[in-house]
Coordinates of C-alpha atoms in Angstrom, one line a residue:
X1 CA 30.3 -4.6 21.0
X2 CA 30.5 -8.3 21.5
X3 CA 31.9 -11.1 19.5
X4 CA 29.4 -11.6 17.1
X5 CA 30.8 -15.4 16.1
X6 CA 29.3 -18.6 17.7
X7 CA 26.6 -19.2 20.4
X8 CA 28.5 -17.4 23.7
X9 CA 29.0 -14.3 21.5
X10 CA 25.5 -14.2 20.6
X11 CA 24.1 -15.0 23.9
X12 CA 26.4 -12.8 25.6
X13 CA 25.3 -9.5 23.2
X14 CA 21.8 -10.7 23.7
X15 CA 22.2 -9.7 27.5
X16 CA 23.2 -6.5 26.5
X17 CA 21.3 -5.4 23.3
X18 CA 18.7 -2.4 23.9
X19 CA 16.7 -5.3 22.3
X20 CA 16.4 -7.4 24.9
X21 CA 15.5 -3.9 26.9
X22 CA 12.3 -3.2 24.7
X23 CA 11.5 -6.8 25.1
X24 CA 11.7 -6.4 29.2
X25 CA 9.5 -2.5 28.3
X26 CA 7.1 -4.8 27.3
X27 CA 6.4 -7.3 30.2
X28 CA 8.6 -10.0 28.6
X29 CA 10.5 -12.4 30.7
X30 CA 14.2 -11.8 30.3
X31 CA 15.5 -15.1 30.2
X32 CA 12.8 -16.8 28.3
X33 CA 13.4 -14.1 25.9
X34 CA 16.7 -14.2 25.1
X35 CA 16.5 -18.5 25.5
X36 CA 13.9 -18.3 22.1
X37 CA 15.0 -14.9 20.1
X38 CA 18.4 -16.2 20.1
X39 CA 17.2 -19.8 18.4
X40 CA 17.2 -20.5 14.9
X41 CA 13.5 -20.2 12.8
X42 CA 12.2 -23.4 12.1
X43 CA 11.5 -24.5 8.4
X44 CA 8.2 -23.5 7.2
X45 CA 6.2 -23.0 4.1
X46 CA 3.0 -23.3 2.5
X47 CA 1.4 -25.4 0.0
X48 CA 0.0 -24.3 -3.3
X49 CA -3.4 -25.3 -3.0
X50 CA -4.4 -24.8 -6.5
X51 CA -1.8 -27.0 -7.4
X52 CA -2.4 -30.5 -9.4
X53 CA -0.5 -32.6 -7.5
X54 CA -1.3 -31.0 -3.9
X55 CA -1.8 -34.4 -2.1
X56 CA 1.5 -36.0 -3.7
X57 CA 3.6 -32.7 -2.7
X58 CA 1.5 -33.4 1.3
X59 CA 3.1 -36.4 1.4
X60 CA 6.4 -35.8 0.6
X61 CA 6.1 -32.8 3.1
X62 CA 4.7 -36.0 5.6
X63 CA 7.4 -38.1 4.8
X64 CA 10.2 -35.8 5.4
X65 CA 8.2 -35.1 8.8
X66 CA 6.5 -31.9 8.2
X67 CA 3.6 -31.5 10.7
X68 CA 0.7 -28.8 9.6
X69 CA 0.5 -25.5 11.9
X70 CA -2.5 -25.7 13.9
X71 CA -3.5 -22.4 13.1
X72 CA -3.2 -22.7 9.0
X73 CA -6.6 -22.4 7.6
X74 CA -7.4 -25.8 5.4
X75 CA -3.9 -27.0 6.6
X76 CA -2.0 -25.0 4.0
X77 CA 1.4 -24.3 6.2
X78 CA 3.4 -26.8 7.5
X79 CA 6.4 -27.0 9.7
X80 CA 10.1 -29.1 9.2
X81 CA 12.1 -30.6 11.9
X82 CA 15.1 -28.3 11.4
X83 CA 16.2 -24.7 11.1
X84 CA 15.3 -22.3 8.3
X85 CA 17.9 -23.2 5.7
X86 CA 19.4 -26.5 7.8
X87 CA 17.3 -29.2 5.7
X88 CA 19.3 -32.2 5.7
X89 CA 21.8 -33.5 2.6
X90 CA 19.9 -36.9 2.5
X91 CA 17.8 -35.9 -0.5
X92 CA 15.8 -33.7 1.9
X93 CA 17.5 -30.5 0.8
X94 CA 17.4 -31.2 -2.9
X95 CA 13.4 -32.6 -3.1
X96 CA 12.4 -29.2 -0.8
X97 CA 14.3 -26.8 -3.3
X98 CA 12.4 -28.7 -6.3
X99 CA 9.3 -28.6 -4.6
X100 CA 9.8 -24.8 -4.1
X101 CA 11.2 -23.8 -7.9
X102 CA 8.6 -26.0 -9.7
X103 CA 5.8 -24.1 -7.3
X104 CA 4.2 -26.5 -5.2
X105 CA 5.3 -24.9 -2.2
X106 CA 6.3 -21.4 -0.8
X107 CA 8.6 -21.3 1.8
X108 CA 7.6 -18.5 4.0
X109 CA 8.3 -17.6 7.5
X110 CA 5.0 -18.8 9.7
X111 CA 4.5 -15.1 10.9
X112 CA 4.7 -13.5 7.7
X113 CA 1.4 -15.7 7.1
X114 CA -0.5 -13.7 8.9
X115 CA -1.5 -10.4 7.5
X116 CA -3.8 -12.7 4.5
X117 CA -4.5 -14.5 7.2
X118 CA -6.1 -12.0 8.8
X119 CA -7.3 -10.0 5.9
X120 CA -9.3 -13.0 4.1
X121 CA -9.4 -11.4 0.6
X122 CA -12.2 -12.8 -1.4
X123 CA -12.1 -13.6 -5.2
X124 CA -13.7 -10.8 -7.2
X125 CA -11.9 -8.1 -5.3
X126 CA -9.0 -6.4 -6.2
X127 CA -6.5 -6.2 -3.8
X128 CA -3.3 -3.7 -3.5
X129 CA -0.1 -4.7 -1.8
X130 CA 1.7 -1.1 -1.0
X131 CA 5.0 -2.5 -0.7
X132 CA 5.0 -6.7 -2.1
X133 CA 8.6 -7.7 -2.9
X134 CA 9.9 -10.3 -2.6
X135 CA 6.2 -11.4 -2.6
X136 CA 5.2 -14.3 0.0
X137 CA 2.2 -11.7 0.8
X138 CA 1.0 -11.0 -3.0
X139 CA 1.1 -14.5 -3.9
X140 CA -0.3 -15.9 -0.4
X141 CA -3.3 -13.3 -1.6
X142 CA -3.5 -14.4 -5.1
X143 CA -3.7 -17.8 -4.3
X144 CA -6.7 -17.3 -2.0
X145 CA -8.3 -14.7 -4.4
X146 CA -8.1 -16.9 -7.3
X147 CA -9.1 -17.5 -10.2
X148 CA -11.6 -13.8 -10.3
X149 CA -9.6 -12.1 -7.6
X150 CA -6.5 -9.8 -8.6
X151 CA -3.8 -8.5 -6.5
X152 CA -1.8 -5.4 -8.0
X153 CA 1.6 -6.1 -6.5
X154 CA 3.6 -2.7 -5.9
X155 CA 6.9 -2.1 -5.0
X156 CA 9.3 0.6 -5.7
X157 CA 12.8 -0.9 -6.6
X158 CA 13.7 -2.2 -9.8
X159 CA 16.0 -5.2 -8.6
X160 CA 13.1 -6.5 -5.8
X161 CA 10.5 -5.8 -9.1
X162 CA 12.0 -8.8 -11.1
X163 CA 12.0 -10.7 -7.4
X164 CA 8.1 -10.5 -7.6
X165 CA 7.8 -11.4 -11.4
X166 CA 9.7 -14.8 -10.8
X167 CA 7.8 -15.6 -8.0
X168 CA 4.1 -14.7 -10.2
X169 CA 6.1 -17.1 -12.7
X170 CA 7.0 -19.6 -10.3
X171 CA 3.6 -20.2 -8.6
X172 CA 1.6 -19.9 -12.7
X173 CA -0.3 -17.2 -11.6
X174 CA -2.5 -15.3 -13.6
X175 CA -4.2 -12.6 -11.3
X176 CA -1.3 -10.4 -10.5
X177 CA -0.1 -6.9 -11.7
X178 CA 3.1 -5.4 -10.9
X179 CA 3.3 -2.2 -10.7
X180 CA 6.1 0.3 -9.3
X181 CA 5.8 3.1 -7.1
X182 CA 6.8 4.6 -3.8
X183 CA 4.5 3.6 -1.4
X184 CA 3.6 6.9 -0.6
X185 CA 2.7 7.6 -4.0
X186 CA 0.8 5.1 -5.6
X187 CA -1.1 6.2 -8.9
X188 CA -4.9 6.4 -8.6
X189 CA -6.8 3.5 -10.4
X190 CA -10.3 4.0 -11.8
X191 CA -13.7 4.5 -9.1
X192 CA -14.5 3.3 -6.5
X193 CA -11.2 2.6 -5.6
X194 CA -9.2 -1.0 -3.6
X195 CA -11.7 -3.3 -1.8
X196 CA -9.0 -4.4 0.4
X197 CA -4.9 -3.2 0.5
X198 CA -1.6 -4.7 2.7
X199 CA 0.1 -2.7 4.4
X200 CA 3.5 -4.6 5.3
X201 CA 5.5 -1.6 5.9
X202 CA 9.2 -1.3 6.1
X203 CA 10.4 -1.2 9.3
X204 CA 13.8 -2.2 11.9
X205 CA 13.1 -5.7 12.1
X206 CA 12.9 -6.1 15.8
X207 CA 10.9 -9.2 15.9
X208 CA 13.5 -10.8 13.3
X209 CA 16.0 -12.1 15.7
X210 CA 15.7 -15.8 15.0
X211 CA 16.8 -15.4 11.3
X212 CA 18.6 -12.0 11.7
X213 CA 21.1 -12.1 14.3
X214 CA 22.4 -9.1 12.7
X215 CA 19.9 -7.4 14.8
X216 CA 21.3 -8.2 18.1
X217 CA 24.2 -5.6 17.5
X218 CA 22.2 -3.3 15.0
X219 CA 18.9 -2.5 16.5
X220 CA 18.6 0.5 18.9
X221 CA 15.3 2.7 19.7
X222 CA 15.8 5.3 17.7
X223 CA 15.4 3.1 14.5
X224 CA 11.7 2.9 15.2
X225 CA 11.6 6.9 15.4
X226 CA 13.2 6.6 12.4
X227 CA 11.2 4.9 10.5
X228 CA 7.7 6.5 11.9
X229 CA 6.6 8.8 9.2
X230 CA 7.6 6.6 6.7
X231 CA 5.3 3.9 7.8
X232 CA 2.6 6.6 8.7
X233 CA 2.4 8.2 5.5
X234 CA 2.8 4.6 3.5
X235 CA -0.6 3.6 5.4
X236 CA -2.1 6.6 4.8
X237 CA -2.0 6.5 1.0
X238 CA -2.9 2.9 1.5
X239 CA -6.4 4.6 3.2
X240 CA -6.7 7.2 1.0
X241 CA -7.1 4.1 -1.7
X242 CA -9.2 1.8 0.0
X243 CA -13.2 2.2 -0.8
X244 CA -15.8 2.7 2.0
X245 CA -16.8 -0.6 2.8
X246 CA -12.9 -2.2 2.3
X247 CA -10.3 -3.2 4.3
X248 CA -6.8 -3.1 5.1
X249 CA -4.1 -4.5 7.1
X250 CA -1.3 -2.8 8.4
X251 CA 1.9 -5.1 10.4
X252 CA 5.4 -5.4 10.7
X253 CA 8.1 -7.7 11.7
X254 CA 8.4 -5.3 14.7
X255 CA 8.0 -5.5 18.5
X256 CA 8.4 -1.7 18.6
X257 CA 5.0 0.0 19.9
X258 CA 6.7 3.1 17.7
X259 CA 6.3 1.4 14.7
X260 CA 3.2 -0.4 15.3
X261 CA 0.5 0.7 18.2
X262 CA 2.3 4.7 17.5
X263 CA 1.8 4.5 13.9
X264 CA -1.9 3.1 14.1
X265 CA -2.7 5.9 16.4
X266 CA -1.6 8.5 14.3
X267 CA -3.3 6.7 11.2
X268 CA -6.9 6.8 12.7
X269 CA -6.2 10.6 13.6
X270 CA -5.1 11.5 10.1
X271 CA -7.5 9.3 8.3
X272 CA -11.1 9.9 10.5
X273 CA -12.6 7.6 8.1
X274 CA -10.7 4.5 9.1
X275 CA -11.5 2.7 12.0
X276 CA -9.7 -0.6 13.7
X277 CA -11.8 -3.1 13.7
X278 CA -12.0 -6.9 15.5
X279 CA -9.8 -9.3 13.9
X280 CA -12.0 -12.7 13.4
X281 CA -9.5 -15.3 14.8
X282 CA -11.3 -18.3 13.5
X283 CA -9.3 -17.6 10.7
X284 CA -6.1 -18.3 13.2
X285 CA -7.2 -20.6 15.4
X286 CA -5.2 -22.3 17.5
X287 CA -2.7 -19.2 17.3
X288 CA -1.3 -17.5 20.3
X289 CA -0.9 -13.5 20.5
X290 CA -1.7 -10.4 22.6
X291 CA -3.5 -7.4 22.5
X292 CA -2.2 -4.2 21.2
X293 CA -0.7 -2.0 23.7
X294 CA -2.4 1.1 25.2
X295 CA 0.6 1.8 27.4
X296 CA 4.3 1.5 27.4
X297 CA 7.8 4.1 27.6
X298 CA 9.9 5.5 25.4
X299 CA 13.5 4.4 25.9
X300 CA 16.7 5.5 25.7
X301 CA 20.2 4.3 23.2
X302 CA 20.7 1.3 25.8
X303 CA 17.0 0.5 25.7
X304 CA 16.5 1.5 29.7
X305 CA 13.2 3.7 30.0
X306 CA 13.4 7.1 30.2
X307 CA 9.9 8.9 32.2
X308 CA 10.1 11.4 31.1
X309 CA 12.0 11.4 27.9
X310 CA 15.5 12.5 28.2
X311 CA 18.6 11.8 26.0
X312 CA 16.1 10.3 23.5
X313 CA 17.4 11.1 20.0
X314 CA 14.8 11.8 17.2
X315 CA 12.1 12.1 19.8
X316 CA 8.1 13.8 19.1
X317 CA 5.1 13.3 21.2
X318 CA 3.5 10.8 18.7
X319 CA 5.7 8.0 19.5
X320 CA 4.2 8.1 23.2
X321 CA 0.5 6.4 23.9
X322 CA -2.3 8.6 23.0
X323 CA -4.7 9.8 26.0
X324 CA -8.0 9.7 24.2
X325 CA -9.6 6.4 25.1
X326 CA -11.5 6.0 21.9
X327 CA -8.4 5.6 20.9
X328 CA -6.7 3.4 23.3
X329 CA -9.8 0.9 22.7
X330 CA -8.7 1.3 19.2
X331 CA -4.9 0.1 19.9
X332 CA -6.5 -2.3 22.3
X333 CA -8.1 -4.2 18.8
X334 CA -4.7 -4.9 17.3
X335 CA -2.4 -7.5 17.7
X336 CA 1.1 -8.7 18.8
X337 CA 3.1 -11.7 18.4
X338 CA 6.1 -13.1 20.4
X339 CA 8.7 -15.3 19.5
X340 CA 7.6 -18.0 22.5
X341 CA 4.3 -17.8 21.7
X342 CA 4.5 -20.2 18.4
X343 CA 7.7 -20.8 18.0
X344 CA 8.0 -18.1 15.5
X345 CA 9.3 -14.9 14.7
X346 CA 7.3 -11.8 16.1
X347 CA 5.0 -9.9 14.3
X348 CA 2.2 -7.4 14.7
X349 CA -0.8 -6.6 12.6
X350 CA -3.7 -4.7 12.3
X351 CA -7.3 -4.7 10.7
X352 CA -9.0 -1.7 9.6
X353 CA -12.0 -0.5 7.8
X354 CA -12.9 2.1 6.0
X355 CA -16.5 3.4 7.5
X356 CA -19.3 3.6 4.6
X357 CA -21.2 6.3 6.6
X358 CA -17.9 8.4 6.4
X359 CA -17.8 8.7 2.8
X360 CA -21.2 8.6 1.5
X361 CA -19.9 9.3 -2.0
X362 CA -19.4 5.6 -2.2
X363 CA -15.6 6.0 -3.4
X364 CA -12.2 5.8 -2.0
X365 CA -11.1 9.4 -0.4
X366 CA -8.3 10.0 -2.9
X367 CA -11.4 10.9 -5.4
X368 CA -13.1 13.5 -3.0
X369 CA -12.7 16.6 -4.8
X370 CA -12.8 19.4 -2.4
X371 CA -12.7 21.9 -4.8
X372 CA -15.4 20.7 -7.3
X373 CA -18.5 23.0 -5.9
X374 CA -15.9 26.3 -6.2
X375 CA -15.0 25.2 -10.1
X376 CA -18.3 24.7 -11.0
X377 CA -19.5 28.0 -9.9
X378 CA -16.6 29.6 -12.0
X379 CA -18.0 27.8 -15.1
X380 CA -14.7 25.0 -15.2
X381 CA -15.5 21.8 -17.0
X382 CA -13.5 18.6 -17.0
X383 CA -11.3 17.8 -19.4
X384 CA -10.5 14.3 -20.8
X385 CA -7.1 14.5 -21.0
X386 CA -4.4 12.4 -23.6
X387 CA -3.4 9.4 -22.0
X388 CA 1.0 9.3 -22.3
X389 CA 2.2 7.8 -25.9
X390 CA 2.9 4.2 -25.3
X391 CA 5.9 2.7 -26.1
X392 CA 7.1 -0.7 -26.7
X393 CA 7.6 -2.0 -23.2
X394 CA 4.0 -0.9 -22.5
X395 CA 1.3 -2.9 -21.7
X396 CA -1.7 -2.6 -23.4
X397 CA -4.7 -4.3 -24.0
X398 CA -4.9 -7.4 -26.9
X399 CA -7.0 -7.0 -29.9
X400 CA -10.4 -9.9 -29.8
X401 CA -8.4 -10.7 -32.9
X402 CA -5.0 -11.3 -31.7
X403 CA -6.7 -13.1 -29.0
X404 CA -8.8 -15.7 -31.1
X405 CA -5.2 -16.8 -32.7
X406 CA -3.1 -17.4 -29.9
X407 CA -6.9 -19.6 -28.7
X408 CA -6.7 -21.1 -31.7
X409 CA -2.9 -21.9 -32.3
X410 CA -2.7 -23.2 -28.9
X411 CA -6.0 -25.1 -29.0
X412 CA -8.0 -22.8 -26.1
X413 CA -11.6 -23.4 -25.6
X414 CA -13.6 -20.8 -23.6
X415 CA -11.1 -19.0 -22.1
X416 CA -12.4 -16.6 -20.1
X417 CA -9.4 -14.2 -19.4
X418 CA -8.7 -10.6 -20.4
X419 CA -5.4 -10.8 -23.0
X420 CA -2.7 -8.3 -22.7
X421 CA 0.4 -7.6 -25.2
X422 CA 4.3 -6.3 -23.8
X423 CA 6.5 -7.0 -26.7
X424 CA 6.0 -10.3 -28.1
X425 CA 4.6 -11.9 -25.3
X426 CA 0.7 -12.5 -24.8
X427 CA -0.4 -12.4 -21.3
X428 CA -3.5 -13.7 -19.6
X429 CA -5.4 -11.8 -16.7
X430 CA -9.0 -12.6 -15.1
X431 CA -11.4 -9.9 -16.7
X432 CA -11.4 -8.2 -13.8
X433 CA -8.4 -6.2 -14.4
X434 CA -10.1 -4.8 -17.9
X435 CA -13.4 -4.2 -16.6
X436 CA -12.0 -2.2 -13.2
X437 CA -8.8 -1.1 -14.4
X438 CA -8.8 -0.6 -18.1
X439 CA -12.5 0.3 -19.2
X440 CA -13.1 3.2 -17.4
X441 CA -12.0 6.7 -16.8
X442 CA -9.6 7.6 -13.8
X443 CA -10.0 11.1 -12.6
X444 CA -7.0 13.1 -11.5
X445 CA -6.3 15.7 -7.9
X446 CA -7.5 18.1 -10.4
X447 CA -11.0 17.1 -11.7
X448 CA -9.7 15.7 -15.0
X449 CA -10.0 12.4 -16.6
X450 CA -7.6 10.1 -17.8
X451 CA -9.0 8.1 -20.6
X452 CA -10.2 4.7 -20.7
X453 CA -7.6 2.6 -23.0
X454 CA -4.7 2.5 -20.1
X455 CA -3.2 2.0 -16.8
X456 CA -1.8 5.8 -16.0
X457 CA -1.6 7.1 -13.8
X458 CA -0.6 3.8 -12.5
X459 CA 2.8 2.8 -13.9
X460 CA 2.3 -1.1 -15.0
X461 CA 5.0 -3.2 -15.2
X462 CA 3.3 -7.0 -16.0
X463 CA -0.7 -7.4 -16.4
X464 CA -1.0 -11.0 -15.4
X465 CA 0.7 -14.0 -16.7
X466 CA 2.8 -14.1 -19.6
X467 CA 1.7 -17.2 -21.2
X468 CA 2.4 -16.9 -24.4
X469 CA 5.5 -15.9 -26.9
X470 CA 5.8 -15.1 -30.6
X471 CA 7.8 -16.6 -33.1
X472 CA 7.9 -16.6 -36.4
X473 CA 4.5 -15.1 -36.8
X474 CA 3.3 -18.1 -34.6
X475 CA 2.5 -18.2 -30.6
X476 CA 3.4 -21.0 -28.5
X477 CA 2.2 -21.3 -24.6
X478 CA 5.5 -20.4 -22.5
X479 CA 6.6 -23.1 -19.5
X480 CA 5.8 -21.2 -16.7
X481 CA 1.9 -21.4 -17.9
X482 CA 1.7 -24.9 -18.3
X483 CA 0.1 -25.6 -14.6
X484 CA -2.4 -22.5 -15.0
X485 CA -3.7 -23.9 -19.1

């Protein structure tokens, strides 16, 4: 293994890594490859475009020589002139952190821009982001989908949970829910399902060279087999959520056709009712990328091809290209990033759709009940089921009363929000989230209902933004809320 400190170590294990041998399986040019995944990230973030003072925070961006990606829709991303984390001690370093804690900006890696990019999520639709922390994607998506739009922000561990709720505090943003699951297991929410769901997956990181040079020594192909069925099953659940009519991306930080073109191949096979559709890249324009791949090799340990595959750990015929050209066409509509192409890390992404005519039911396929003709027959009737005793860190929906005195101690006029209670804290939602997620019945596998009145069986963490905290029998409106009221 080579010296991992300074340049010539890097460089030198960069000639060497079974990275830089999936980069060659893929048509890469060596040397250019290993000259720009061996480079630092550039700075990069994104402004807050529902922020006050969004031409004063511009400027400063200006002045400190910022220049606005040419594929940013409404010039909402910008660029530094230094590496990710290298600002300048001139007062550079200092004004970007404050810019950044009080919420004006995001800084965000330009790649990871692109699955909202690509999705477009539209207010009035509510949105699911399988796997959100630390939550660059969630917010990027609430931002857009603001102020009707809501984004339920999942994300398994506890730790990366409270990463998601400071970053909902930081930005003042009242249209997300956390909520905490495994992937593979979200809870069901009421009919007709998601209009549109993110799926940024785990994965090896083997586009994340620039800002990981971890990877360099770490990476090897089986990682991707690794991680297959994971990422599989992860986007599956994500389809089974999704409504006819919605969408949903799926991408990585991965230049592994295992994790990416291998994984969308086995989704659309699995999931008949999904289909990969055409990205529209007016809403990245300017942006260079590739086409999906419909061929490439599996490899071996030191990342040399192996036709056919021999000495490949962990291997199964899914990880190779499909042979059915519907397909291959399919792969052929996704797409792939490079490091040289931008100047940015790589990435790859995909846009599918969940065909109406499929499902003519008009709901998401986690509702089909397959067994509802065979109970009926035998005389079975649903059930409305008891929704779980709450307790006192669960959320649950404000009294009109408590609402009009927290509008009238803080002076609120026409405040047209849904009002939740955790504790004593008040928080404020669009109404979106009681009228789709609160007020109506949620069926379960089994034909039952879970009652209107709560979340389960989806396990809520935060509805919305905590605006408001009680003392003394009187609410005042907490700091982080100040922007939003």
């Amino acid at each position: 293994m080579g010296e991992r400190s300074g340049e010539d170590g890097l460089l030198a294990q960069a000639e060497i890594a079974p990275l830089t041998g999936l980069a060659e399986s893929l048509g890469i040019d060596r040397s250019r490859w290993i000259q720009v995944a061996t480079e630092p990230l550039p700075e990069t973030l994104r402004l807050t475009m529902h922020h006050y003072d969004i031409e004063w925070t511009r400027k400063q961006l200006i002045a400190m020589g910022a220049t606005s990606l040419k594929w940013s829709i409404g010039n909402e991303a910008y660029q530094l002139p230094f590496a990710r984390g290298q600002a300048p001690r001139d007062g550079t370093r200092e004004l970007l952190a404050l810019l950044h804690d009080t919420g004006r900006v995001t800084r965000q890696e330009a790649a990871s821009m692109l699955p909202i990019l690509v999705l477009d999520p539209q207010p009035n639709e509510l949105l699911l982001d399988l796997c959100a922390a630390p939550g660059s994607k969630a917010t990027h998506a609430a931002e857009r989908m603001a102020p009707t739009g809501v984004v339920v922000a999942n994300e398994p561990i506890s730790g990366r949970v409270n990463m998601l709720a400071s970053n909902r505090g930081r930005l003042s943003l009242h249209n997300v829910m956390i909520t905490q699951h495994d992937g593979r297991h979200v809870g069901r929410i009421p009919k007709p399902g998601f209009d549109a769901i993110v799926a940024d997956v785990p994965c090896t990181g083997s586009a994340t060279s620039r800002k990981n040079k971890d990877v360099w020594w770490s990476w090897s192909p089986k990682g991707g087999r690794t991680m297959f069925q994971l990422q599989v099953d992860i986007a599956s659940r994500g389809a089974q959520l999704l409504r006819p009519g919605g969408t949903m991306v799926y991408s990585t930080c991965s230049i592994d056709p295992v994790e990416n073109e291998a994984v969308i191949a086995e989704l659309i096979q699995k999931c008949p009712w999904m289909d990969v559709i055409e990205i529209d890249e007016s809403n990245v324009d300017g942006l260079v990328w590739h086409q999906g791949l419909t061929a490439w090799s599996p490899l071996d340990e030191q990342g040399k091809a192996s036709e056919p595959p021999q000495d490949v750990p962990f291997f199964d015929e899914r990880y190779l290209p499909p042979s059915n050209d519907e397909i291959l066409n399919a792969l052929s509509k996704t797409r792939r990033l490079y490091p040289q192409d931008n100047n940015t890390g790589g990435f790859f992404v995909a846009l599918l759709r969940h065909r109406e005519d499929a499902t003519p039911e008009g709901v998401a396929k986690t509702f089909i009940d397959k067994l509802a003709k065979r109970r009926e027959q035998s005389g079975w009737e649903s059930r409305l089921l008891e929704a779980p005793k709450p307790n006192r860190h669960t959320v649950h929906g404000a009294t009109e009363e408590e609402a009009a005195v927290v509008m009238q101690q803080c002076r609120l006029d026409n405040a047209d929000y849904s009002w939740w209670k955790r504790g004593k804290r008040m928080a404020i939602a669009p109404p979106l989230v009681y009228n789709r997620m609160w007020a109506q019945e949620t069926p379960n596998k089994r034909g039952d209902r879970w009652p209107e009145g709560t979340f389960h069986p989806l396990q809520v963490l935060h509805v919305g933004l905590p605006a408001f905290v009680s003392k003394n029998g009187n609410w005042r409106a907490r700091q982080e809320s100040i922007p939003l009221l």
